[in-house]
């Protein structure tokens, strides 16, 4: 029997030799068979020689696809494995960072006590809650009493405040606004950014003094309150009284007072009570309002701005006082 020659297309990424296909010119696989007994099956012996750098990448892809091999799927799964491995490494690193990070410090629960009281008016001598510690610093009672005495005298009614609306900025416990309601104000807007102070201190104080229905609470920063003033208070005009009792070291009084003076919440007849610390420069006016008084109580100072007619009235009362 004559020596037969067959072409074998190999999926092993190797060049092959065949007489049937001429696209791969380099003979790498040859075999011969000379059976003594003819048989329907031929004994095939393979031998191959690697030549050059093998097939080009595109030829390999064509050859593999011809044998039913999904090249794109193999590339996808290999990339997926690499991505999955990188994610696993990332998760492991994150887990290590969490384990190595020090535990958060446990903060003790915030508590309150009753050290404040209403000084005058319908709720006189009622006790008010205040937080323990220094995170909220209410106005001292001696300062608060002096402020309301000055306002009542400047308003022409020493026994009580002129009826009107009060804006209590940095209200905290609500001590100043509650004092205003007790002495004759019709409504107070409280601005306090701390939700815990609002829920556990301010609101209980309003409930125990029975002023909750006359109060509006805004849980927001003072700066945001002025930026969206109309949204919070509507178009009800200017307030009759505004109290400003911020934490001394956390505000810029120059910026704060400018923001207040330019606000539509301040009118020509508005009184502004400002508590501030030593070595703080306070202007002699706030918009169209003039400084009525500026008093010192130890390390705390109190400035009150108001209309010019109130300043004249207070001066006349001061001149008449020695004759009484």
PDB file of C-alpha atoms in Angstrom:
ATOM      1  CA  UNK A   1       0.000   0.000   0.000  1.00  0.00           C
ATOM      2  CA  UNK A   2       1.299   3.437  -0.904  1.00  0.00           C
ATOM      3  CA  UNK A   3       2.378   5.814   1.767  1.00  0.00           C
ATOM      4  CA  UNK A   4      -0.507   8.159   2.468  1.00  0.00           C
ATOM      5  CA  UNK A   5      -0.175  11.690   3.591  1.00  0.00           C
ATOM      6  CA  UNK A   6      -2.916  13.549   5.493  1.00  0.00           C
ATOM      7  CA  UNK A   7      -3.240  17.104   6.716  1.00  0.00           C
ATOM      8  CA  UNK A   8      -3.976  17.486  10.437  1.00  0.00           C
ATOM      9  CA  UNK A   9      -5.336  20.772  11.741  1.00  0.00           C
ATOM     10  CA  UNK A  10      -4.273  20.951  15.361  1.00  0.00           C
ATOM     11  CA  UNK A  11      -6.034  23.087  18.003  1.00  0.00           C
ATOM     12  CA  UNK A  12      -2.776  23.176  19.978  1.00  0.00           C
ATOM     13  CA  UNK A  13      -1.643  26.526  18.586  1.00  0.00           C
ATOM     14  CA  UNK A  14       1.002  24.735  16.438  1.00  0.00           C
ATOM     15  CA  UNK A  15       1.767  24.970  12.751  1.00  0.00           C
ATOM     16  CA  UNK A  16       0.807  21.805  10.931  1.00  0.00           C
ATOM     17  CA  UNK A  17       1.733  20.200   7.604  1.00  0.00           C
ATOM     18  CA  UNK A  18      -0.807  18.912   5.191  1.00  0.00           C
ATOM     19  CA  UNK A  19      -1.318  18.287   1.535  1.00  0.00           C
ATOM     20  CA  UNK A  20      -4.972  19.354   1.825  1.00  0.00           C
ATOM     21  CA  UNK A  21      -4.541  22.838   3.287  1.00  0.00           C
ATOM     22  CA  UNK A  22      -1.890  25.181   1.998  1.00  0.00           C
ATOM     23  CA  UNK A  23      -2.423  28.102   4.321  1.00  0.00           C
ATOM     24  CA  UNK A  24       0.302  26.867   6.738  1.00  0.00           C
ATOM     25  CA  UNK A  25       3.404  26.365   4.584  1.00  0.00           C
ATOM     26  CA  UNK A  26       5.803  24.997   7.209  1.00  0.00           C
ATOM     27  CA  UNK A  27       5.597  21.189   7.597  1.00  0.00           C
ATOM     28  CA  UNK A  28       5.497  20.448  11.291  1.00  0.00           C
ATOM     29  CA  UNK A  29       3.504  17.221  11.531  1.00  0.00           C
ATOM     30  CA  UNK A  30       4.130  14.252   9.242  1.00  0.00           C
ATOM     31  CA  UNK A  31       3.309  10.640   9.507  1.00  0.00           C
ATOM     32  CA  UNK A  32       3.526   7.503   7.381  1.00  0.00           C
ATOM     33  CA  UNK A  33       1.797   4.186   7.480  1.00  0.00           C
ATOM     34  CA  UNK A  34       2.624   1.020   5.505  1.00  0.00           C
ATOM     35  CA  UNK A  35       0.344  -1.691   6.834  1.00  0.00           C
ATOM     36  CA  UNK A  36       1.042  -5.246   5.796  1.00  0.00           C
ATOM     37  CA  UNK A  37      -2.526  -6.190   6.344  1.00  0.00           C
ATOM     38  CA  UNK A  38      -5.014  -3.719   4.926  1.00  0.00           C
ATOM     39  CA  UNK A  39      -7.315  -2.425   7.614  1.00  0.00           C
ATOM     40  CA  UNK A  40      -9.990   0.252   7.713  1.00  0.00           C
ATOM     41  CA  UNK A  41      -8.041   1.894  10.530  1.00  0.00           C
ATOM     42  CA  UNK A  42      -4.654   3.481  10.013  1.00  0.00           C
ATOM     43  CA  UNK A  43      -1.928   3.719  12.581  1.00  0.00           C
ATOM     44  CA  UNK A  44      -0.965   7.348  12.927  1.00  0.00           C
ATOM     45  CA  UNK A  45       2.336   8.458  14.399  1.00  0.00           C
ATOM     46  CA  UNK A  46       2.760  12.173  15.093  1.00  0.00           C
ATOM     47  CA  UNK A  47       5.894  14.182  15.259  1.00  0.00           C
ATOM     48  CA  UNK A  48       6.120  17.967  15.294  1.00  0.00           C
ATOM     49  CA  UNK A  49       8.730  20.624  15.156  1.00  0.00           C
ATOM     50  CA  UNK A  50       8.140  24.188  16.495  1.00  0.00           C
ATOM     51  CA  UNK A  51       9.095  26.710  13.840  1.00  0.00           C
ATOM     52  CA  UNK A  52       9.322  30.439  14.224  1.00  0.00           C
ATOM     53  CA  UNK A  53       7.106  32.136  16.726  1.00  0.00           C
ATOM     54  CA  UNK A  54       4.016  30.133  15.896  1.00  0.00           C
ATOM     55  CA  UNK A  55       0.820  31.579  14.519  1.00  0.00           C
ATOM     56  CA  UNK A  56      -0.098  35.203  14.710  1.00  0.00           C
ATOM     57  CA  UNK A  57      -2.742  36.065  17.291  1.00  0.00           C
ATOM     58  CA  UNK A  58      -5.455  36.528  14.656  1.00  0.00           C
ATOM     59  CA  UNK A  59      -4.580  33.164  12.993  1.00  0.00           C
ATOM     60  CA  UNK A  60      -4.737  31.466  16.392  1.00  0.00           C
ATOM     61  CA  UNK A  61      -8.143  32.931  17.026  1.00  0.00           C
ATOM     62  CA  UNK A  62      -9.435  31.741  13.611  1.00  0.00           C
ATOM     63  CA  UNK A  63      -8.011  28.247  14.168  1.00  0.00           C
ATOM     64  CA  UNK A  64      -9.486  27.957  17.678  1.00  0.00           C
ATOM     65  CA  UNK A  65     -12.885  29.192  16.552  1.00  0.00           C
ATOM     66  CA  UNK A  66     -12.849  26.580  13.762  1.00  0.00           C
ATOM     67  CA  UNK A  67     -12.599  23.894  16.419  1.00  0.00           C
ATOM     68  CA  UNK A  68     -15.491  25.333  18.404  1.00  0.00           C
ATOM     69  CA  UNK A  69     -13.348  27.073  21.019  1.00  0.00           C
ATOM     70  CA  UNK A  70     -14.970  30.298  22.375  1.00  0.00           C
ATOM     71  CA  UNK A  71     -12.032  32.679  22.500  1.00  0.00           C
ATOM     72  CA  UNK A  72     -14.019  35.718  23.647  1.00  0.00           C
ATOM     73  CA  UNK A  73     -15.566  33.809  26.532  1.00  0.00           C
ATOM     74  CA  UNK A  74     -12.165  32.604  27.680  1.00  0.00           C
ATOM     75  CA  UNK A  75     -10.786  36.151  27.648  1.00  0.00           C
ATOM     76  CA  UNK A  76     -13.856  37.409  29.555  1.00  0.00           C
ATOM     77  CA  UNK A  77     -13.602  34.790  32.294  1.00  0.00           C
ATOM     78  CA  UNK A  78      -9.871  35.266  32.654  1.00  0.00           C
ATOM     79  CA  UNK A  79     -10.374  39.010  33.102  1.00  0.00           C
ATOM     80  CA  UNK A  80     -13.231  38.366  35.536  1.00  0.00           C
ATOM     81  CA  UNK A  81     -11.000  36.179  37.634  1.00  0.00           C
ATOM     82  CA  UNK A  82      -8.356  38.870  37.720  1.00  0.00           C
ATOM     83  CA  UNK A  83     -10.909  41.507  38.702  1.00  0.00           C
ATOM     84  CA  UNK A  84     -12.427  39.230  41.336  1.00  0.00           C
ATOM     85  CA  UNK A  85      -9.012  38.524  42.775  1.00  0.00           C
ATOM     86  CA  UNK A  86      -8.244  42.229  43.016  1.00  0.00           C
ATOM     87  CA  UNK A  87     -11.584  42.832  44.748  1.00  0.00           C
ATOM     88  CA  UNK A  88     -10.908  40.067  47.211  1.00  0.00           C
ATOM     89  CA  UNK A  89      -7.551  41.610  47.991  1.00  0.00           C
ATOM     90  CA  UNK A  90      -9.212  44.989  48.453  1.00  0.00           C
ATOM     91  CA  UNK A  91     -11.809  43.542  50.808  1.00  0.00           C
ATOM     92  CA  UNK A  92      -9.106  41.787  52.795  1.00  0.00           C
ATOM     93  CA  UNK A  93      -7.116  44.978  53.090  1.00  0.00           C
ATOM     94  CA  UNK A  94     -10.191  46.862  54.203  1.00  0.00           C
ATOM     95  CA  UNK A  95     -10.951  44.197  56.795  1.00  0.00           C
ATOM     96  CA  UNK A  96      -7.410  44.463  58.129  1.00  0.00           C
ATOM     97  CA  UNK A  97      -7.676  48.253  58.339  1.00  0.00           C
ATOM     98  CA  UNK A  98     -10.928  47.973  60.278  1.00  0.00           C
ATOM     99  CA  UNK A  99      -9.420  45.435  62.652  1.00  0.00           C
ATOM    100  CA  UNK A 100      -6.297  47.538  63.156  1.00  0.00           C
ATOM    101  CA  UNK A 101      -8.170  50.847  63.645  1.00  0.00           C
ATOM    102  CA  UNK A 102      -8.582  51.819  67.309  1.00  0.00           C
ATOM    103  CA  UNK A 103     -12.086  51.562  68.774  1.00  0.00           C
ATOM    104  CA  UNK A 104     -14.120  54.739  69.009  1.00  0.00           C
ATOM    105  CA  UNK A 105     -14.160  56.466  72.322  1.00  0.00           C
ATOM    106  CA  UNK A 106     -17.357  55.857  74.229  1.00  0.00           C
ATOM    107  CA  UNK A 107     -19.096  59.135  74.988  1.00  0.00           C
ATOM    108  CA  UNK A 108     -21.129  59.252  78.199  1.00  0.00           C
ATOM    109  CA  UNK A 109     -24.823  60.020  77.778  1.00  0.00           C
ATOM    110  CA  UNK A 110     -25.803  63.665  77.977  1.00  0.00           C
ATOM    111  CA  UNK A 111     -27.799  64.610  81.076  1.00  0.00           C
ATOM    112  CA  UNK A 112     -29.603  67.681  82.387  1.00  0.00           C
ATOM    113  CA  UNK A 113     -30.246  69.462  85.653  1.00  0.00           C
ATOM    114  CA  UNK A 114     -32.506  72.281  86.829  1.00  0.00           C
ATOM    115  CA  UNK A 115     -30.355  75.259  87.745  1.00  0.00           C
ATOM    116  CA  UNK A 116     -32.115  78.009  85.779  1.00  0.00           C
ATOM    117  CA  UNK A 117     -35.378  79.762  86.487  1.00  0.00           C
ATOM    118  CA  UNK A 118     -37.722  82.342  84.997  1.00  0.00           C
ATOM    119  CA  UNK A 119     -37.066  85.701  86.664  1.00  0.00           C
ATOM    120  CA  UNK A 120     -40.264  87.642  86.033  1.00  0.00           C
ATOM    121  CA  UNK A 121     -43.710  87.637  84.501  1.00  0.00           C
ATOM    122  CA  UNK A 122     -46.405  84.974  84.469  1.00  0.00           C
ATOM    123  CA  UNK A 123     -43.951  82.027  84.716  1.00  0.00           C
ATOM    124  CA  UNK A 124     -41.810  83.604  87.419  1.00  0.00           C
ATOM    125  CA  UNK A 125     -39.695  81.170  89.534  1.00  0.00           C
ATOM    126  CA  UNK A 126     -40.394  78.174  87.328  1.00  0.00           C
ATOM    127  CA  UNK A 127     -37.340  75.944  87.002  1.00  0.00           C
ATOM    128  CA  UNK A 128     -35.770  75.267  83.636  1.00  0.00           C
ATOM    129  CA  UNK A 129     -33.645  72.372  82.395  1.00  0.00           C
ATOM    130  CA  UNK A 130     -30.078  72.921  81.203  1.00  0.00           C
ATOM    131  CA  UNK A 131     -27.426  70.414  80.023  1.00  0.00           C
ATOM    132  CA  UNK A 132     -24.674  69.399  82.380  1.00  0.00           C
ATOM    133  CA  UNK A 133     -21.226  70.373  81.147  1.00  0.00           C
ATOM    134  CA  UNK A 134     -20.062  73.235  78.977  1.00  0.00           C
ATOM    135  CA  UNK A 135     -21.470  72.236  75.585  1.00  0.00           C
ATOM    136  CA  UNK A 136     -24.387  74.659  76.146  1.00  0.00           C
ATOM    137  CA  UNK A 137     -23.788  77.865  78.070  1.00  0.00           C
ATOM    138  CA  UNK A 138     -27.002  79.710  79.027  1.00  0.00           C
ATOM    139  CA  UNK A 139     -27.051  83.443  79.671  1.00  0.00           C
ATOM    140  CA  UNK A 140     -26.315  84.201  83.321  1.00  0.00           C
ATOM    141  CA  UNK A 141     -29.388  85.222  85.293  1.00  0.00           C
ATOM    142  CA  UNK A 142     -27.865  88.536  86.357  1.00  0.00           C
ATOM    143  CA  UNK A 143     -27.189  89.406  82.708  1.00  0.00           C
ATOM    144  CA  UNK A 144     -30.630  88.269  81.621  1.00  0.00           C
ATOM    145  CA  UNK A 145     -32.354  90.282  84.357  1.00  0.00           C
ATOM    146  CA  UNK A 146     -30.424  93.430  83.437  1.00  0.00           C
ATOM    147  CA  UNK A 147     -31.173  93.004  79.722  1.00  0.00           C
ATOM    148  CA  UNK A 148     -34.926  92.776  80.270  1.00  0.00           C
ATOM    149  CA  UNK A 149     -34.961  95.712  82.690  1.00  0.00           C
ATOM    150  CA  UNK A 150     -33.222  97.852  80.035  1.00  0.00           C
ATOM    151  CA  UNK A 151     -35.587  96.721  77.288  1.00  0.00           C
ATOM    152  CA  UNK A 152     -38.665  97.405  79.346  1.00  0.00           C
ATOM    153  CA  UNK A 153     -37.422 100.855  80.305  1.00  0.00           C
ATOM    154  CA  UNK A 154     -36.417 101.666  76.714  1.00  0.00           C
ATOM    155  CA  UNK A 155     -39.802 100.542  75.458  1.00  0.00           C
ATOM    156  CA  UNK A 156     -41.580 102.890  77.817  1.00  0.00           C
ATOM    157  CA  UNK A 157     -43.174 100.182  79.978  1.00  0.00           C
ATOM    158  CA  UNK A 158     -40.974  99.287  82.979  1.00  0.00           C
ATOM    159  CA  UNK A 159     -43.360  96.624  84.264  1.00  0.00           C
ATOM    160  CA  UNK A 160     -43.386  94.458  81.124  1.00  0.00           C
ATOM    161  CA  UNK A 161     -42.286  94.224  77.520  1.00  0.00           C
ATOM    162  CA  UNK A 162     -44.171  95.797  74.675  1.00  0.00           C
ATOM    163  CA  UNK A 163     -46.186  93.039  72.951  1.00  0.00           C
ATOM    164  CA  UNK A 164     -44.420  91.763  69.884  1.00  0.00           C
ATOM    165  CA  UNK A 165     -42.449  88.929  68.269  1.00  0.00           C
ATOM    166  CA  UNK A 166     -39.066  87.740  69.552  1.00  0.00           C
ATOM    167  CA  UNK A 167     -36.309  85.922  67.629  1.00  0.00           C
ATOM    168  CA  UNK A 168     -34.039  83.899  69.954  1.00  0.00           C
ATOM    169  CA  UNK A 169     -30.818  83.010  68.095  1.00  0.00           C
ATOM    170  CA  UNK A 170     -28.562  80.272  69.511  1.00  0.00           C
ATOM    171  CA  UNK A 171     -31.443  79.632  71.892  1.00  0.00           C
ATOM    172  CA  UNK A 172     -30.042  76.532  73.632  1.00  0.00           C
ATOM    173  CA  UNK A 173     -32.199  76.028  76.735  1.00  0.00           C
ATOM    174  CA  UNK A 174     -34.647  78.691  75.566  1.00  0.00           C
ATOM    175  CA  UNK A 175     -34.122  80.683  78.759  1.00  0.00           C
ATOM    176  CA  UNK A 176     -34.126  84.095  77.030  1.00  0.00           C
ATOM    177  CA  UNK A 177     -37.124  83.412  74.796  1.00  0.00           C
ATOM    178  CA  UNK A 178     -39.127  81.924  77.655  1.00  0.00           C
ATOM    179  CA  UNK A 179     -38.351  85.003  79.748  1.00  0.00           C
ATOM    180  CA  UNK A 180     -39.687  87.138  76.888  1.00  0.00           C
ATOM    181  CA  UNK A 181     -42.928  85.132  76.699  1.00  0.00           C
ATOM    182  CA  UNK A 182     -43.338  85.341  80.463  1.00  0.00           C
ATOM    183  CA  UNK A 183     -42.959  89.138  80.343  1.00  0.00           C
ATOM    184  CA  UNK A 184     -45.489  89.850  77.611  1.00  0.00           C
ATOM    185  CA  UNK A 185     -44.195  88.814  74.160  1.00  0.00           C
ATOM    186  CA  UNK A 186     -46.839  87.241  71.948  1.00  0.00           C
ATOM    187  CA  UNK A 187     -44.600  84.792  70.031  1.00  0.00           C
ATOM    188  CA  UNK A 188     -40.991  83.574  70.062  1.00  0.00           C
ATOM    189  CA  UNK A 189     -39.025  81.847  67.286  1.00  0.00           C
ATOM    190  CA  UNK A 190     -36.235  79.659  68.701  1.00  0.00           C
ATOM    191  CA  UNK A 191     -33.224  78.847  66.465  1.00  0.00           C
ATOM    192  CA  UNK A 192     -31.112  75.950  67.778  1.00  0.00           C
ATOM    193  CA  UNK A 193     -29.014  73.562  65.679  1.00  0.00           C
ATOM    194  CA  UNK A 194     -28.549  70.722  68.231  1.00  0.00           C
ATOM    195  CA  UNK A 195     -31.403  68.165  67.907  1.00  0.00           C
ATOM    196  CA  UNK A 196     -30.721  66.694  71.361  1.00  0.00           C
ATOM    197  CA  UNK A 197     -30.940  70.109  73.027  1.00  0.00           C
ATOM    198  CA  UNK A 198     -34.200  70.772  71.185  1.00  0.00           C
ATOM    199  CA  UNK A 199     -35.819  67.459  72.131  1.00  0.00           C
ATOM    200  CA  UNK A 200     -34.465  66.981  75.672  1.00  0.00           C
ATOM    201  CA  UNK A 201     -34.065  70.547  76.941  1.00  0.00           C
ATOM    202  CA  UNK A 202     -35.817  73.275  74.949  1.00  0.00           C
ATOM    203  CA  UNK A 203     -39.126  71.542  74.254  1.00  0.00           C
ATOM    204  CA  UNK A 204     -39.552  70.238  77.847  1.00  0.00           C
ATOM    205  CA  UNK A 205     -38.885  73.774  79.126  1.00  0.00           C
ATOM    206  CA  UNK A 206     -41.601  75.156  76.862  1.00  0.00           C
ATOM    207  CA  UNK A 207     -43.995  72.448  77.979  1.00  0.00           C
ATOM    208  CA  UNK A 208     -43.428  73.004  81.703  1.00  0.00           C
ATOM    209  CA  UNK A 209     -43.918  76.776  81.318  1.00  0.00           C
ATOM    210  CA  UNK A 210     -46.961  76.223  79.050  1.00  0.00           C
ATOM    211  CA  UNK A 211     -45.503  78.347  76.254  1.00  0.00           C
ATOM    212  CA  UNK A 212     -45.259  75.655  73.580  1.00  0.00           C
ATOM    213  CA  UNK A 213     -48.267  76.971  71.653  1.00  0.00           C
ATOM    214  CA  UNK A 214     -46.687  80.430  71.455  1.00  0.00           C
ATOM    215  CA  UNK A 215     -43.345  79.090  70.191  1.00  0.00           C
ATOM    216  CA  UNK A 216     -41.835  78.105  66.858  1.00  0.00           C
ATOM    217  CA  UNK A 217     -38.684  75.953  66.901  1.00  0.00           C
ATOM    218  CA  UNK A 218     -36.197  75.947  64.005  1.00  0.00           C
ATOM    219  CA  UNK A 219     -33.595  73.157  64.249  1.00  0.00           C
ATOM    220  CA  UNK A 220     -31.052  74.727  61.920  1.00  0.00           C
ATOM    221  CA  UNK A 221     -27.819  76.692  61.959  1.00  0.00           C
ATOM    222  CA  UNK A 222     -28.213  80.454  62.382  1.00  0.00           C
ATOM    223  CA  UNK A 223     -26.385  81.123  59.093  1.00  0.00           C
ATOM    224  CA  UNK A 224     -28.804  78.876  57.183  1.00  0.00           C
ATOM    225  CA  UNK A 225     -31.740  80.435  58.984  1.00  0.00           C
ATOM    226  CA  UNK A 226     -30.841  83.898  57.682  1.00  0.00           C
ATOM    227  CA  UNK A 227     -30.145  82.582  54.173  1.00  0.00           C
ATOM    228  CA  UNK A 228     -33.690  81.135  54.009  1.00  0.00           C
ATOM    229  CA  UNK A 229     -35.453  83.523  56.367  1.00  0.00           C
ATOM    230  CA  UNK A 230     -38.610  83.891  54.300  1.00  0.00           C
ATOM    231  CA  UNK A 231     -38.953  80.114  54.086  1.00  0.00           C
ATOM    232  CA  UNK A 232     -38.810  79.776  57.890  1.00  0.00           C
ATOM    233  CA  UNK A 233     -40.828  82.773  59.092  1.00  0.00           C
ATOM    234  CA  UNK A 234     -42.806  83.819  55.999  1.00  0.00           C
ATOM    235  CA  UNK A 235     -43.582  87.402  55.060  1.00  0.00           C
ATOM    236  CA  UNK A 236     -44.605  88.524  58.526  1.00  0.00           C
ATOM    237  CA  UNK A 237     -42.211  91.456  58.581  1.00  0.00           C
ATOM    238  CA  UNK A 238     -39.463  92.310  61.017  1.00  0.00           C
ATOM    239  CA  UNK A 239     -39.160  91.062  64.587  1.00  0.00           C
ATOM    240  CA  UNK A 240     -39.618  93.421  67.524  1.00  0.00           C
ATOM    241  CA  UNK A 241     -36.809  91.796  69.527  1.00  0.00           C
ATOM    242  CA  UNK A 242     -33.783  89.683  68.625  1.00  0.00           C
ATOM    243  CA  UNK A 243     -31.435  88.035  71.135  1.00  0.00           C
ATOM    244  CA  UNK A 244     -27.959  86.898  70.085  1.00  0.00           C
ATOM    245  CA  UNK A 245     -26.178  84.622  72.579  1.00  0.00           C
ATOM    246  CA  UNK A 246     -23.691  82.520  70.554  1.00  0.00           C
ATOM    247  CA  UNK A 247     -20.782  80.430  71.808  1.00  0.00           C
ATOM    248  CA  UNK A 248     -18.067  83.085  71.973  1.00  0.00           C
ATOM    249  CA  UNK A 249     -15.229  81.193  70.289  1.00  0.00           C
ATOM    250  CA  UNK A 250     -17.260  79.684  67.448  1.00  0.00           C
ATOM    251  CA  UNK A 251     -18.558  82.778  65.692  1.00  0.00           C
ATOM    252  CA  UNK A 252     -17.163  85.835  63.951  1.00  0.00           C
ATOM    253  CA  UNK A 253     -19.123  88.704  65.484  1.00  0.00           C
ATOM    254  CA  UNK A 254     -18.300  91.032  62.612  1.00  0.00           C
ATOM    255  CA  UNK A 255     -19.767  88.645  60.032  1.00  0.00           C
ATOM    256  CA  UNK A 256     -22.697  87.725  62.273  1.00  0.00           C
ATOM    257  CA  UNK A 257     -23.743  91.306  63.040  1.00  0.00           C
ATOM    258  CA  UNK A 258     -23.435  92.294  59.376  1.00  0.00           C
ATOM    259  CA  UNK A 259     -25.665  89.367  58.406  1.00  0.00           C
ATOM    260  CA  UNK A 260     -28.241  90.417  61.012  1.00  0.00           C
ATOM    261  CA  UNK A 261     -28.190  94.100  60.034  1.00  0.00           C
ATOM    262  CA  UNK A 262     -28.742  93.278  56.339  1.00  0.00           C
ATOM    263  CA  UNK A 263     -31.608  90.887  57.054  1.00  0.00           C
ATOM    264  CA  UNK A 264     -35.251  91.850  56.382  1.00  0.00           C
ATOM    265  CA  UNK A 265     -36.000  90.413  59.835  1.00  0.00           C
ATOM    266  CA  UNK A 266     -34.606  93.615  61.368  1.00  0.00           C
ATOM    267  CA  UNK A 267     -36.787  96.724  61.263  1.00  0.00           C
ATOM    268  CA  UNK A 268     -36.428 100.347  62.270  1.00  0.00           C
ATOM    269  CA  UNK A 269     -38.003  99.675  65.688  1.00  0.00           C
ATOM    270  CA  UNK A 270     -36.243  96.376  66.441  1.00  0.00           C
ATOM    271  CA  UNK A 271     -34.270  95.854  69.647  1.00  0.00           C
ATOM    272  CA  UNK A 272     -31.216  93.565  69.452  1.00  0.00           C
ATOM    273  CA  UNK A 273     -29.622  92.052  72.566  1.00  0.00           C
ATOM    274  CA  UNK A 274     -26.056  90.777  72.033  1.00  0.00           C
ATOM    275  CA  UNK A 275     -23.968  88.886  74.583  1.00  0.00           C
ATOM    276  CA  UNK A 276     -20.234  88.799  73.857  1.00  0.00           C
ATOM    277  CA  UNK A 277     -16.858  88.217  75.476  1.00  0.00           C
ATOM    278  CA  UNK A 278     -13.991  90.497  76.375  1.00  0.00           C
ATOM    279  CA  UNK A 279     -11.674  91.704  73.605  1.00  0.00           C
ATOM    280  CA  UNK A 280     -14.505  91.596  71.067  1.00  0.00           C
ATOM    281  CA  UNK A 281     -14.961  94.720  68.972  1.00  0.00           C
ATOM    282  CA  UNK A 282     -18.629  95.689  68.740  1.00  0.00           C
ATOM    283  CA  UNK A 283     -19.768  98.493  66.453  1.00  0.00           C
ATOM    284  CA  UNK A 284     -21.705 101.492  67.750  1.00  0.00           C
ATOM    285  CA  UNK A 285     -24.549 100.758  65.367  1.00  0.00           C
ATOM    286  CA  UNK A 286     -26.236  97.841  63.659  1.00  0.00           C
ATOM    287  CA  UNK A 287     -27.712  99.041  60.404  1.00  0.00           C
ATOM    288  CA  UNK A 288     -30.123 101.857  61.256  1.00  0.00           C
ATOM    289  CA  UNK A 289     -30.091 100.905  64.955  1.00  0.00           C
ATOM    290  CA  UNK A 290     -27.901 102.618  67.520  1.00  0.00           C
ATOM    291  CA  UNK A 291     -26.251 101.199  70.614  1.00  0.00           C
ATOM    292  CA  UNK A 292     -28.453 101.967  73.598  1.00  0.00           C
ATOM    293  CA  UNK A 293     -26.216 100.420  76.235  1.00  0.00           C
ATOM    294  CA  UNK A 294     -23.026  98.422  76.624  1.00  0.00           C
ATOM    295  CA  UNK A 295     -22.479  96.889  80.042  1.00  0.00           C
ATOM    296  CA  UNK A 296     -19.964  94.495  81.553  1.00  0.00           C
ATOM    297  CA  UNK A 297     -20.659  91.604  83.938  1.00  0.00           C
ATOM    298  CA  UNK A 298     -17.290  90.081  84.813  1.00  0.00           C
ATOM    299  CA  UNK A 299     -16.009  88.443  81.649  1.00  0.00           C
ATOM    300  CA  UNK A 300     -19.376  88.809  79.914  1.00  0.00           C
ATOM    301  CA  UNK A 301     -20.465  91.958  78.099  1.00  0.00           C
ATOM    302  CA  UNK A 302     -23.942  92.984  77.013  1.00  0.00           C
ATOM    303  CA  UNK A 303     -24.768  95.334  74.142  1.00  0.00           C
ATOM    304  CA  UNK A 304     -28.298  96.413  73.231  1.00  0.00           C
ATOM    305  CA  UNK A 305     -29.133  98.088  69.924  1.00  0.00           C
ATOM    306  CA  UNK A 306     -32.400  99.867  69.245  1.00  0.00           C
ATOM    307  CA  UNK A 307     -34.100 102.794  67.536  1.00  0.00           C
ATOM    308  CA  UNK A 308     -32.953 106.325  68.230  1.00  0.00           C
ATOM    309  CA  UNK A 309     -36.188 107.243  69.989  1.00  0.00           C
ATOM    310  CA  UNK A 310     -35.541 104.526  72.575  1.00  0.00           C
ATOM    311  CA  UNK A 311     -32.070 105.911  73.248  1.00  0.00           C
ATOM    312  CA  UNK A 312     -33.469 109.392  73.859  1.00  0.00           C
ATOM    313  CA  UNK A 313     -36.194 108.023  76.132  1.00  0.00           C
ATOM    314  CA  UNK A 314     -33.676 106.052  78.193  1.00  0.00           C
ATOM    315  CA  UNK A 315     -31.419 109.101  78.564  1.00  0.00           C
ATOM    316  CA  UNK A 316     -34.322 111.210  79.780  1.00  0.00           C
ATOM    317  CA  UNK A 317     -35.273 108.561  82.325  1.00  0.00           C
ATOM    318  CA  UNK A 318     -31.649 108.385  83.544  1.00  0.00           C
ATOM    319  CA  UNK A 319     -31.597 112.159  84.059  1.00  0.00           C
ATOM    320  CA  UNK A 320     -34.859 112.061  86.019  1.00  0.00           C
ATOM    321  CA  UNK A 321     -33.884 109.162  88.266  1.00  0.00           C
ATOM    322  CA  UNK A 322     -31.823 111.201  90.845  1.00  0.00           C
ATOM    323  CA  UNK A 323     -34.754 113.607  91.372  1.00  0.00           C
ATOM    324  CA  UNK A 324     -37.126 110.825  92.475  1.00  0.00           C
TER     325      UNK A 324
END
